[in-house]
Amino acid sequence: MTRITTLCLAILLLGASIASGPRAAVAQGVARPSSEEVARAAVLDRALAQTLFGLAGLPTILRQEGPVAGWQVSDLDGPVGYIASTWEIARSVGYSGRPLDVLVAVDHSGRIAGARLMRHSEPILTLGLSDEDISDFVGGFAGTDLAAPEGAGDGPDMPDIISRATVSTGVIRDSILRTARTLAIARGILPGGGIDRVGFASHSWAELMGQGAIASGTVTLSEARARLEGARVAIPEGDAPFIDLYVALADPPSIGRNILGQQQYTRAVGALAPGETVLFVASRGVYSHRGVDWRRSGVFDRITVIQGEARIAVVKPGYTRIDALAAPDAPDMKERSLFRLPGEGFDATQPFTVELTATRPAADGGELRFSLSIPYQLPGAYITEPPAGPAPLWQAQWQNKRFQVASVAAMMGALTLIMLFQETLVRRPKLWLRLRLSFLALTLFWLGWGLNGQLSVVQVVAFVQSLLSGFNWETFLIEPVIFTLWAGVALGLLFWGRGVFCGWLCPFGALQELMNAAARRLGIAQVAVPHALHERLWIIKYTLFVAILALSFYSMKHALILAEAEPFKTAISMRMLRAWPFVAFVLVLLVAGLFIERFYCRYLCPLGAALAIPAKLRIFDWLHRRPQCGRECRLCETKCTVGAIDPIGRINPNECVLCLRCQVVMNDSATCPVLKRRARKAAPAGD
């Protein structure tokens, strides 16, 4: 592998360390689906719609396209609600980096009528869960009130997150609630970012202008003359208005009623179809905003409404002439008009521009023109606030697990001190041994079995997959302990290499080392693996990691099955409460570790192989060597319990677990042959 390739992979996997959790690599909202994934989006049928709404007979379903796509479901009595896909609305991506698709049904009362899991690639079988467990969890959202005062998702009727699949079920939860809320707001079931058509407050014309509820633009005669220079009939000079144009959305009563008066406002909004809005346009000056061509063509070609890429023409069927305004302080207008704007392709709550085009015949026979653009944004006071949305699950998780997070941070702080002041520690062999065994015990019992803080190669693979479909940081925050642990491990990789995790913070590694220490105390003979064979056995873990990663591009499900080569879930996450083949596999590894310390770490661990790549980027190298190491003395090589020191005395950072044993040996005057020789030379003759 070239140095460039190695560097790229290292950066990639370092990013995985920061971003991933053991059950996380989930993404939402920014996914870029392939054409195959779009084609595989869930398709609703009548039988499923009947089940989700609990109807007696088969309903009629009507597909509705648009920014919030979905289906309208109707029975013999009329519409009963709407159904949408979390993949289409929320772009929900799960642990595997692949789409999660749940169909969510919302009734007209603002409640979730039902939900059905349609597609997933989650590794739930490797967690001891079944598809039925996840489906039951999804179905438990039926009855959730999206307009609950405490916010959707915070009520007592919410199904509990499945502890062994926290991230997967957390993403499903947030996707269901977000999709249901978006669908309900888009279909008008819940108020949410729409025009306030109920509230009223008395305002003068000047007050509405000050609020931005009425926008205006003016072109004087002199400005128009300059812009239409060369016209057949020249426009006279002057400061009087060529056109003084005023625009407003008249739908909110506090705008429309104050401008038009009660009767004219009622007639204007009463004739609106669902989704339509009313645009008020008034002007004074020598130029008409209406013109006369509309009588023949039916289109007011002088006025255009622009929003984004859309240009919306105003037409005769939606036009109402206004003869007088109710606002007493309104300017004396020459023309006053109301235009209906369509519901499709126009969002009245978003900014838009009213463009007036002025034309004059040119002296040379052509046509001259210029445009007056008036930007408009409906003030927030006239837009209804949506009901409280679901609070992200990660916020509650961090609040509930603040003590656990603090304990992990404390452990990593202590480990940092050990690494920074290792020279002082390794000169005290007994203190080093007690401290190391105590830290490993804490890692196993508290971090592993207590907090379930066992990392895995699975999140590295899932992170790579999530890079292809996008990811959301909120998802990674769902597991506070794991996020904190990975953040610390990422820094450790940068400063010291993979040994920070493998040698100190891996619960399964701690279990192996503690069991081997007990075996040594009991006199169990250790097997010395010849260095040539030892090096060749490393190939297994690197090959296993590459195989898992490569297989994930073909089938994430099969990749996760192959990742069962990791015993972490069985031994740590599930505390051996698993089917006997998994338990037997763990026992074989642990028994092998009694004779060869950290047997699994040395030859089989794909996570260790993955972390060895970014270890190439470490900044510090504080493990000391002497010129005599590997030449005159090979004691450290024999003392290294993971075989990380080669016959010429070099420490291989890809294999070193930073146990500091070699540093203890080097600084022990009673053990290190070099120090013994120096002591003999320094001793007075005859001693």
PDB file of N, CA, C and O in Angstrom, residues 566-598:
ATOM      1  N   GLU A 566     -15.676 -10.738  16.244  1.00  0.00           N
ATOM      2  CA  GLU A 566     -15.444 -10.017  17.490  1.00  0.00           C
ATOM      3  C   GLU A 566     -16.263 -10.655  18.612  1.00  0.00           C
ATOM      4  O   GLU A 566     -17.476 -10.829  18.461  1.00  0.00           O
ATOM      5  N   PRO A 567     -15.649 -10.973  19.725  1.00  0.00           N
ATOM      6  CA  PRO A 567     -16.387 -11.555  20.851  1.00  0.00           C
ATOM      7  C   PRO A 567     -16.961 -10.515  21.799  1.00  0.00           C
ATOM      8  O   PRO A 567     -17.490 -10.846  22.852  1.00  0.00           O
ATOM      9  N   PHE A 568     -16.858  -9.230  21.434  1.00  0.00           N
ATOM     10  CA  PHE A 568     -17.185  -8.164  22.373  1.00  0.00           C
ATOM     11  C   PHE A 568     -18.643  -8.191  22.808  1.00  0.00           C
ATOM     12  O   PHE A 568     -18.952  -8.019  23.987  1.00  0.00           O
ATOM     13  N   LYS A 569     -19.546  -8.354  21.850  1.00  0.00           N
ATOM     14  CA  LYS A 569     -20.965  -8.321  22.209  1.00  0.00           C
ATOM     15  C   LYS A 569     -21.314  -9.445  23.170  1.00  0.00           C
ATOM     16  O   LYS A 569     -22.055  -9.253  24.129  1.00  0.00           O
ATOM     17  N   THR A 570     -20.765 -10.625  22.896  1.00  0.00           N
ATOM     18  CA  THR A 570     -21.084 -11.777  23.740  1.00  0.00           C
ATOM     19  C   THR A 570     -20.492 -11.625  25.133  1.00  0.00           C
ATOM     20  O   THR A 570     -21.184 -11.791  26.145  1.00  0.00           O
ATOM     21  N   ALA A 571     -19.209 -11.308  25.197  1.00  0.00           N
ATOM     22  CA  ALA A 571     -18.506 -11.293  26.481  1.00  0.00           C
ATOM     23  C   ALA A 571     -18.787 -10.044  27.302  1.00  0.00           C
ATOM     24  O   ALA A 571     -18.844 -10.110  28.539  1.00  0.00           O
ATOM     25  N   ILE A 572     -18.969  -8.903  26.652  1.00  0.00           N
ATOM     26  CA  ILE A 572     -19.089  -7.640  27.385  1.00  0.00           C
ATOM     27  C   ILE A 572     -20.517  -7.093  27.309  1.00  0.00           C
ATOM     28  O   ILE A 572     -21.185  -6.952  28.338  1.00  0.00           O
ATOM     29  N   SER A 573     -20.996  -6.806  26.113  1.00  0.00           N
ATOM     30  CA  SER A 573     -22.302  -6.153  25.983  1.00  0.00           C
ATOM     31  C   SER A 573     -23.435  -7.018  26.510  1.00  0.00           C
ATOM     32  O   SER A 573     -24.347  -6.527  27.173  1.00  0.00           O
ATOM     33  N   MET A 574     -23.376  -8.336  26.202  1.00  0.00           N
ATOM     34  CA  MET A 574     -24.477  -9.220  26.597  1.00  0.00           C
ATOM     35  C   MET A 574     -24.102 -10.133  27.759  1.00  0.00           C
ATOM     36  O   MET A 574     -24.898 -10.986  28.156  1.00  0.00           O
ATOM     37  N   ARG A 575     -22.896  -9.953  28.283  1.00  0.00           N
ATOM     38  CA  ARG A 575     -22.455 -10.653  29.498  1.00  0.00           C
ATOM     39  C   ARG A 575     -22.680 -12.160  29.401  1.00  0.00           C
ATOM     40  O   ARG A 575     -23.147 -12.801  30.332  1.00  0.00           O
ATOM     41  N   MET A 576     -22.340 -12.720  28.255  1.00  0.00           N
ATOM     42  CA  MET A 576     -22.392 -14.171  27.978  1.00  0.00           C
ATOM     43  C   MET A 576     -23.811 -14.727  27.930  1.00  0.00           C
ATOM     44  O   MET A 576     -23.988 -15.949  27.857  1.00  0.00           O
ATOM     45  N   LEU A 577     -24.813 -13.866  27.948  1.00  0.00           N
ATOM     46  CA  LEU A 577     -26.203 -14.337  27.864  1.00  0.00           C
ATOM     47  C   LEU A 577     -26.594 -14.427  26.403  1.00  0.00           C
ATOM     48  O   LEU A 577     -27.324 -13.591  25.860  1.00  0.00           O
ATOM     49  N   ARG A 578     -26.099 -15.482  25.767  1.00  0.00           N
ATOM     50  CA  ARG A 578     -26.283 -15.627  24.338  1.00  0.00           C
ATOM     51  C   ARG A 578     -26.292 -17.105  23.980  1.00  0.00           C
ATOM     52  O   ARG A 578     -26.030 -17.963  24.818  1.00  0.00           O
ATOM     53  N   ALA A 579     -26.595 -17.394  22.716  1.00  0.00           N
ATOM     54  CA  ALA A 579     -26.629 -18.787  22.267  1.00  0.00           C
ATOM     55  C   ALA A 579     -25.263 -19.439  22.481  1.00  0.00           C
ATOM     56  O   ALA A 579     -24.220 -18.781  22.408  1.00  0.00           O
ATOM     57  N   TRP A 580     -25.287 -20.754  22.696  1.00  0.00           N
ATOM     58  CA  TRP A 580     -24.061 -21.437  23.106  1.00  0.00           C
ATOM     59  C   TRP A 580     -22.919 -21.349  22.094  1.00  0.00           C
ATOM     60  O   TRP A 580     -21.742 -21.295  22.504  1.00  0.00           O
ATOM     61  N   PRO A 581     -23.149 -21.306  20.763  1.00  0.00           N
ATOM     62  CA  PRO A 581     -21.986 -21.200  19.867  1.00  0.00           C
ATOM     63  C   PRO A 581     -21.184 -19.914  20.099  1.00  0.00           C
ATOM     64  O   PRO A 581     -19.951 -19.929  20.031  1.00  0.00           O
ATOM     65  N   PHE A 582     -21.875 -18.811  20.379  1.00  0.00           N
ATOM     66  CA  PHE A 582     -21.173 -17.560  20.639  1.00  0.00           C
ATOM     67  C   PHE A 582     -20.391 -17.646  21.943  1.00  0.00           C
ATOM     68  O   PHE A 582     -19.241 -17.201  22.033  1.00  0.00           O
ATOM     69  N   VAL A 583     -21.009 -18.218  22.953  1.00  0.00           N
ATOM     70  CA  VAL A 583     -20.338 -18.357  24.243  1.00  0.00           C
ATOM     71  C   VAL A 583     -19.136 -19.287  24.123  1.00  0.00           C
ATOM     72  O   VAL A 583     -18.061 -19.013  24.677  1.00  0.00           O
ATOM     73  N   ALA A 584     -19.304 -20.380  23.381  1.00  0.00           N
ATOM     74  CA  ALA A 584     -18.197 -21.316  23.191  1.00  0.00           C
ATOM     75  C   ALA A 584     -17.024 -20.644  22.487  1.00  0.00           C
ATOM     76  O   ALA A 584     -15.850 -20.863  22.835  1.00  0.00           O
ATOM     77  N   PHE A 585     -17.323 -19.803  21.498  1.00  0.00           N
ATOM     78  CA  PHE A 585     -16.273 -19.080  20.784  1.00  0.00           C
ATOM     79  C   PHE A 585     -15.491 -18.186  21.741  1.00  0.00           C
ATOM     80  O   PHE A 585     -14.255 -18.145  21.718  1.00  0.00           O
ATOM     81  N   VAL A 586     -16.192 -17.485  22.606  1.00  0.00           N
ATOM     82  CA  VAL A 586     -15.527 -16.608  23.571  1.00  0.00           C
ATOM     83  C   VAL A 586     -14.667 -17.426  24.527  1.00  0.00           C
ATOM     84  O   VAL A 586     -13.526 -17.053  24.833  1.00  0.00           O
ATOM     85  N   LEU A 587     -15.191 -18.542  24.989  1.00  0.00           N
ATOM     86  CA  LEU A 587     -14.431 -19.372  25.926  1.00  0.00           C
ATOM     87  C   LEU A 587     -13.162 -19.915  25.293  1.00  0.00           C
ATOM     88  O   LEU A 587     -12.108 -19.985  25.946  1.00  0.00           O
ATOM     89  N   VAL A 588     -13.230 -20.277  24.021  1.00  0.00           N
ATOM     90  CA  VAL A 588     -12.030 -20.754  23.319  1.00  0.00           C
ATOM     91  C   VAL A 588     -10.970 -19.660  23.287  1.00  0.00           C
ATOM     92  O   VAL A 588      -9.781 -19.900  23.540  1.00  0.00           O
ATOM     93  N   LEU A 589     -11.397 -18.430  22.972  1.00  0.00           N
ATOM     94  CA  LEU A 589     -10.450 -17.316  22.922  1.00  0.00           C
ATOM     95  C   LEU A 589      -9.846 -17.041  24.296  1.00  0.00           C
ATOM     96  O   LEU A 589      -8.640 -16.780  24.420  1.00  0.00           O
ATOM     97  N   LEU A 590     -10.672 -17.092  25.338  1.00  0.00           N
ATOM     98  CA  LEU A 590     -10.170 -16.822  26.682  1.00  0.00           C
ATOM     99  C   LEU A 590      -9.223 -17.915  27.161  1.00  0.00           C
ATOM    100  O   LEU A 590      -8.218 -17.632  27.829  1.00  0.00           O
ATOM    101  N   VAL A 591      -9.533 -19.154  26.827  1.00  0.00           N
ATOM    102  CA  VAL A 591      -8.632 -20.252  27.198  1.00  0.00           C
ATOM    103  C   VAL A 591      -7.302 -20.101  26.475  1.00  0.00           C
ATOM    104  O   VAL A 591      -6.226 -20.279  27.066  1.00  0.00           O
ATOM    105  N   ALA A 592      -7.345 -19.757  25.182  1.00  0.00           N
ATOM    106  CA  ALA A 592      -6.096 -19.533  24.444  1.00  0.00           C
ATOM    107  C   ALA A 592      -5.301 -18.404  25.085  1.00  0.00           C
ATOM    108  O   ALA A 592      -4.066 -18.444  25.144  1.00  0.00           O
ATOM    109  N   GLY A 593      -6.026 -17.385  25.599  1.00  0.00           N
ATOM    110  CA  GLY A 593      -5.360 -16.258  26.228  1.00  0.00           C
ATOM    111  C   GLY A 593      -4.691 -16.601  27.540  1.00  0.00           C
ATOM    112  O   GLY A 593      -3.841 -15.847  28.020  1.00  0.00           O
ATOM    113  N   LEU A 594      -5.049 -17.729  28.152  1.00  0.00           N
ATOM    114  CA  LEU A 594      -4.369 -18.160  29.373  1.00  0.00           C
ATOM    115  C   LEU A 594      -2.938 -18.581  29.086  1.00  0.00           C
ATOM    116  O   LEU A 594      -2.059 -18.486  29.952  1.00  0.00           O
ATOM    117  N   PHE A 595      -2.674 -19.042  27.867  1.00  0.00           N
ATOM    118  CA  PHE A 595      -1.348 -19.539  27.493  1.00  0.00           C
ATOM    119  C   PHE A 595      -0.579 -18.527  26.648  1.00  0.00           C
ATOM    120  O   PHE A 595       0.653 -18.519  26.658  1.00  0.00           O
ATOM    121  N   ILE A 596      -1.315 -17.708  25.874  1.00  0.00           N
ATOM    122  CA  ILE A 596      -0.696 -16.669  25.049  1.00  0.00           C
ATOM    123  C   ILE A 596      -1.416 -15.368  25.390  1.00  0.00           C
ATOM    124  O   ILE A 596      -2.577 -15.180  25.016  1.00  0.00           O
ATOM    125  N   GLU A 597      -0.734 -14.498  26.135  1.00  0.00           N
ATOM    126  CA  GLU A 597      -1.420 -13.292  26.607  1.00  0.00           C
ATOM    127  C   GLU A 597      -1.996 -12.488  25.441  1.00  0.00           C
ATOM    128  O   GLU A 597      -1.335 -12.265  24.425  1.00  0.00           O
ATOM    129  N   ARG A 598      -3.261 -12.072  25.621  1.00  0.00           N
ATOM    130  CA  ARG A 598      -3.989 -11.300  24.604  1.00  0.00           C
ATOM    131  C   ARG A 598      -3.946 -12.003  23.243  1.00  0.00           C
ATOM    132  O   ARG A 598      -3.700 -11.377  22.203  1.00  0.00           O
TER     133      ARG A 598
END
